[in-house]
Tab-separated table of C-alpha atoms in Angstrom:
chain	number	residue	atom	x	y	z
A	1	UNK	CA	88.148	73.287	-129.728
A	2	UNK	CA	86.384	73.321	-126.337
A	3	UNK	CA	83.041	75.323	-125.804
A	4	UNK	CA	81.642	76.887	-122.418
A	5	UNK	CA	78.302	78.378	-122.123
A	6	UNK	CA	76.280	79.825	-118.687
A	7	UNK	CA	72.943	78.837	-118.532
A	8	UNK	CA	70.207	79.822	-115.791
A	9	UNK	CA	67.539	82.059	-115.124
A	10	UNK	CA	68.744	85.874	-115.500
A	11	UNK	CA	66.855	86.973	-112.350
A	12	UNK	CA	66.495	85.259	-109.062
A	13	UNK	CA	64.705	86.475	-105.956
A	14	UNK	CA	66.541	87.516	-102.013
A	15	UNK	CA	67.113	84.319	-99.646
A	16	UNK	CA	66.312	82.656	-102.858
A	17	UNK	CA	68.818	80.250	-104.176
A	18	UNK	CA	70.997	81.130	-108.196
A	19	UNK	CA	71.652	77.960	-110.208
A	20	UNK	CA	73.262	78.186	-113.067
A	21	UNK	CA	74.623	75.327	-115.732
A	22	UNK	CA	77.500	75.468	-117.595
A	23	UNK	CA	77.714	73.221	-120.966
A	24	UNK	CA	81.186	72.132	-122.208
A	25	UNK	CA	81.185	70.801	-125.800
A	26	UNK	CA	83.680	69.927	-127.866
A	27	UNK	CA	85.926	68.294	-124.912
A	28	UNK	CA	85.023	65.522	-122.507
A	29	UNK	CA	84.769	67.474	-118.750
A	30	UNK	CA	87.191	64.559	-117.183
A	31	UNK	CA	91.230	65.414	-116.854
A	32	UNK	CA	90.059	69.171	-116.226
A	33	UNK	CA	89.245	70.932	-113.234
A	34	UNK	CA	86.699	73.958	-114.161
A	35	UNK	CA	85.301	76.803	-111.982
A	36	UNK	CA	83.021	79.601	-111.444
A	37	UNK	CA	84.140	83.181	-110.886
A	38	UNK	CA	81.577	85.712	-110.864
A	39	UNK	CA	82.023	89.699	-111.305
A	40	UNK	CA	79.735	92.667	-110.565
A	41	UNK	CA	78.262	95.163	-112.766
A	42	UNK	CA	81.272	97.659	-112.402
A	43	UNK	CA	83.666	95.812	-109.889
A	44	UNK	CA	86.806	93.115	-110.129
A	45	UNK	CA	86.573	89.404	-110.559
A	46	UNK	CA	85.577	87.534	-107.449
A	47	UNK	CA	86.698	82.942	-107.560
A	48	UNK	CA	84.466	81.083	-106.279
A	49	UNK	CA	85.385	77.344	-106.843
A	50	UNK	CA	86.307	74.831	-108.626
A	51	UNK	CA	85.052	71.276	-109.221
A	52	UNK	CA	86.879	68.015	-110.510
A	53	UNK	CA	84.810	65.089	-112.497
A	54	UNK	CA	85.279	63.441	-109.026
A	55	UNK	CA	83.201	65.776	-107.375
A	56	UNK	CA	86.080	67.020	-105.750
A	57	UNK	CA	84.966	70.752	-104.865
A	58	UNK	CA	86.714	73.971	-103.632
A	59	UNK	CA	85.336	76.820	-102.666
A	60	UNK	CA	85.790	80.199	-101.821
A	61	UNK	CA	86.014	80.878	-98.001
A	62	UNK	CA	84.076	84.206	-98.217
A	63	UNK	CA	81.084	81.952	-99.751
A	64	UNK	CA	81.784	78.267	-98.604
A	65	UNK	CA	78.701	78.354	-96.464
A	66	UNK	CA	76.201	79.011	-99.438
A	67	UNK	CA	77.611	77.724	-102.824
A	68	UNK	CA	77.395	74.170	-103.551
A	69	UNK	CA	79.231	73.120	-107.107
A	70	UNK	CA	78.624	69.437	-108.596
A	71	UNK	CA	79.049	68.069	-112.103
A	72	UNK	CA	77.152	65.715	-114.263
A	73	UNK	CA	79.903	63.851	-116.676
A	74	UNK	CA	76.888	61.838	-118.044
A	75	UNK	CA	75.842	65.364	-119.877
A	76	UNK	CA	79.393	66.819	-119.542
A	77	UNK	CA	78.020	70.001	-117.840
A	78	UNK	CA	78.363	71.507	-114.396
A	79	UNK	CA	76.523	73.636	-111.510
A	80	UNK	CA	76.810	75.967	-109.528
A	81	UNK	CA	74.194	77.047	-106.438
A	82	UNK	CA	74.561	79.583	-104.599
A	83	UNK	CA	72.220	79.613	-101.308
A	84	UNK	CA	70.450	82.219	-99.511
A	85	UNK	CA	71.233	85.871	-102.222
A	86	UNK	CA	71.371	88.783	-101.647
A	87	UNK	CA	71.706	92.208	-104.030
A	88	UNK	CA	75.266	91.699	-103.866
A	89	UNK	CA	75.103	88.116	-105.425
A	90	UNK	CA	73.990	90.643	-108.422
A	91	UNK	CA	76.721	89.747	-110.739
A	92	UNK	CA	78.759	88.300	-114.287
A	93	UNK	CA	78.779	84.817	-113.940
A	94	UNK	CA	81.515	83.408	-115.893
A	95	UNK	CA	82.289	79.342	-116.044
A	96	UNK	CA	85.957	78.474	-117.169
A	97	UNK	CA	87.976	75.451	-117.625
A	98	UNK	CA	92.203	74.710	-115.548
A	99	UNK	CA	93.953	74.010	-118.033
A	100	UNK	CA	95.848	71.347	-116.625
A	101	UNK	CA	95.660	67.556	-116.884
A	102	UNK	CA	94.261	65.716	-113.477
A	103	UNK	CA	95.844	68.735	-111.454
A	104	UNK	CA	94.858	72.331	-111.805
A	105	UNK	CA	97.098	75.668	-112.454
A	106	UNK	CA	95.164	77.848	-110.924
A	107	UNK	CA	94.165	79.946	-113.526
A	108	UNK	CA	92.014	80.181	-116.660
A	109	UNK	CA	92.981	79.749	-120.324
A	110	UNK	CA	89.126	79.014	-121.882
A	111	UNK	CA	86.036	80.942	-120.582
A	112	UNK	CA	82.455	81.906	-121.657
A	113	UNK	CA	80.899	84.483	-122.471
A	114	UNK	CA	79.273	84.596	-118.963
A	115	UNK	CA	75.529	85.088	-117.940
A	116	UNK	CA	74.884	88.373	-116.004
A	117	UNK	CA	72.080	87.423	-112.628
A	118	UNK	CA	70.806	90.090	-110.935
A	119	UNK	CA	69.341	89.299	-107.256
A	120	UNK	CA	66.244	91.447	-107.580
A	121	UNK	CA	62.410	90.891	-106.013
B	1	UNK	CA	92.075	87.404	-97.067
B	2	UNK	CA	92.435	90.076	-99.491
B	3	UNK	CA	92.167	90.867	-102.848
B	4	UNK	CA	95.816	91.449	-104.140
B	5	UNK	CA	96.314	95.214	-105.107
B	6	UNK	CA	96.346	97.212	-107.901
B	7	UNK	CA	96.655	100.413	-109.462
B	8	UNK	CA	93.027	101.192	-111.257
B	9	UNK	CA	94.200	102.862	-113.485
B	10	UNK	CA	97.775	103.052	-116.102
B	11	UNK	CA	97.760	105.306	-118.995
B	12	UNK	CA	100.535	105.593	-122.076
B	13	UNK	CA	100.519	106.377	-125.811
B	14	UNK	CA	101.042	104.283	-128.646
B	15	UNK	CA	104.135	102.480	-128.560
B	16	UNK	CA	105.452	103.656	-125.584
B	17	UNK	CA	105.458	99.949	-122.587
B	18	UNK	CA	103.466	100.396	-119.434
B	19	UNK	CA	103.769	98.753	-116.395
B	20	UNK	CA	101.109	97.465	-114.151
B	21	UNK	CA	101.683	95.920	-110.704
B	22	UNK	CA	100.135	93.017	-108.930
B	23	UNK	CA	101.527	93.260	-105.241
B	24	UNK	CA	100.669	90.903	-102.679
B	25	UNK	CA	101.917	88.916	-99.671
B	26	UNK	CA	104.572	85.981	-98.608
B	27	UNK	CA	101.727	83.973	-98.454
B	28	UNK	CA	100.603	84.092	-102.561
B	29	UNK	CA	102.376	86.365	-104.832
B	30	UNK	CA	105.245	85.317	-103.083
B	31	UNK	CA	104.782	81.791	-102.270
B	32	UNK	CA	104.086	80.336	-105.503
B	33	UNK	CA	104.813	80.817	-108.641
B	34	UNK	CA	101.138	80.426	-109.425
B	35	UNK	CA	100.931	84.346	-111.103
B	36	UNK	CA	98.444	85.327	-114.028
B	37	UNK	CA	97.097	88.390	-115.479
B	38	UNK	CA	94.021	88.531	-117.544
B	39	UNK	CA	92.877	91.218	-120.418
B	40	UNK	CA	89.330	92.446	-120.615
B	41	UNK	CA	87.316	94.157	-122.989
B	42	UNK	CA	83.879	95.916	-122.119
B	43	UNK	CA	81.394	93.544	-122.206
B	44	UNK	CA	83.630	90.603	-122.757
B	45	UNK	CA	84.711	87.218	-120.425
B	46	UNK	CA	88.195	87.882	-119.548
B	47	UNK	CA	91.353	86.740	-121.985
B	48	UNK	CA	94.023	85.149	-120.304
B	49	UNK	CA	97.733	87.289	-121.794
B	50	UNK	CA	100.097	85.331	-118.598
B	51	UNK	CA	100.291	82.230	-116.753
B	52	UNK	CA	102.659	81.082	-113.985
B	53	UNK	CA	104.739	84.585	-113.930
B	54	UNK	CA	105.994	84.805	-117.531
B	55	UNK	CA	104.742	82.170	-119.368
B	56	UNK	CA	102.327	83.538	-122.981
B	57	UNK	CA	99.857	81.321	-124.066
B	58	UNK	CA	99.683	80.330	-128.389
B	59	UNK	CA	98.419	83.605	-129.609
B	60	UNK	CA	99.680	86.046	-126.980
B	61	UNK	CA	101.751	88.499	-128.476
B	62	UNK	CA	105.029	88.934	-127.388
B	63	UNK	CA	104.201	92.740	-126.271
B	64	UNK	CA	102.913	91.052	-123.160
B	65	UNK	CA	105.116	89.916	-120.423
B	66	UNK	CA	104.721	89.243	-117.176
B	67	UNK	CA	107.500	89.300	-114.409
B	68	UNK	CA	108.275	88.756	-109.927
B	69	UNK	CA	109.910	90.085	-107.198
B	70	UNK	CA	109.074	89.494	-103.694
B	71	UNK	CA	105.673	89.275	-103.295
B	72	UNK	CA	105.214	91.858	-106.551
B	73	UNK	CA	104.462	89.889	-109.517
B	74	UNK	CA	104.271	92.627	-113.224
B	75	UNK	CA	102.839	92.765	-116.451
B	76	UNK	CA	104.335	95.233	-119.377
B	77	UNK	CA	102.585	95.874	-122.557
B	78	UNK	CA	105.897	96.810	-124.518
B	79	UNK	CA	104.456	99.242	-127.965
B	80	UNK	CA	101.449	99.772	-126.655
B	81	UNK	CA	98.509	100.087	-129.424
B	82	UNK	CA	94.467	101.325	-129.138
B	83	UNK	CA	93.469	97.298	-128.572
B	84	UNK	CA	95.612	96.983	-125.388
B	85	UNK	CA	92.943	99.233	-124.168
B	86	UNK	CA	91.337	97.113	-121.535
B	87	UNK	CA	90.729	95.947	-117.674
B	88	UNK	CA	94.055	93.709	-116.953
B	89	UNK	CA	93.225	92.059	-113.894
B	90	UNK	CA	96.089	89.983	-111.659
B	91	UNK	CA	95.026	86.455	-110.544
B	92	UNK	CA	97.677	83.677	-108.005
B	93	UNK	CA	97.197	80.873	-106.072
B	94	UNK	CA	96.965	81.382	-102.080
B	95	UNK	CA	97.485	78.164	-100.586
B	96	UNK	CA	95.081	75.596	-99.859
B	97	UNK	CA	92.558	78.043	-97.940
B	98	UNK	CA	92.278	80.696	-99.880
B	99	UNK	CA	93.270	79.156	-103.236
B	100	UNK	CA	92.694	81.526	-105.959
B	101	UNK	CA	92.789	85.764	-105.452
B	102	UNK	CA	92.230	88.350	-107.842
B	103	UNK	CA	93.408	91.883	-108.032
B	104	UNK	CA	90.812	94.474	-108.393
B	105	UNK	CA	91.900	95.432	-111.911
B	106	UNK	CA	93.644	97.845	-112.912
B	107	UNK	CA	92.307	100.009	-116.367
B	108	UNK	CA	94.966	100.590	-119.347
B	109	UNK	CA	93.664	103.529	-121.419
B	110	UNK	CA	95.924	104.155	-124.809
B	111	UNK	CA	96.438	107.859	-125.091
């Protein structure tokens, strides 16, 4: 059974880079697209981006200038970097799986538990 | 691109039915059958309830159903139960520039 687990610092200073990793266990990271979604406290969900094991990425246009998502197939994990963070980037960050094989269905059937990242000095 | 529009709240008594709407545009909800719905209980990760407008994942009760008309998708919960009380979010593919949009969420209260 595939399991996703986010990891990374819970506190990041303003203007610095937020870096998170999602470890995929119980299955291979190849053949699926993987995504990051975030949720500010008390607010709704926001899609951040997708990555494929080939390195292909798609990003939310509103975040595109600051975000990068990469994949490490040897470690079966993918990562999120968000630069120049502000308090508005404070959120629970989720990693998730698109269930399509070698394609995208544009929804997520498997989610990590999420990790809260606070941007504060 | 704005988020999809959902009512902030909805409610119903146990056993009743409630429908939550999700309004987009002809560039997202109206253009593609890639509408999905998620249920989120407090402090938990979202759970997929409906995908591709009206399909239910294995394990989701058939009390949950989805539909779409023009630019508006809907989630109907029939035979409301206490455990259905949660936040519900819709999502849609929005083309190869915007990609994925979420709605603002609807808090469903079981009275």
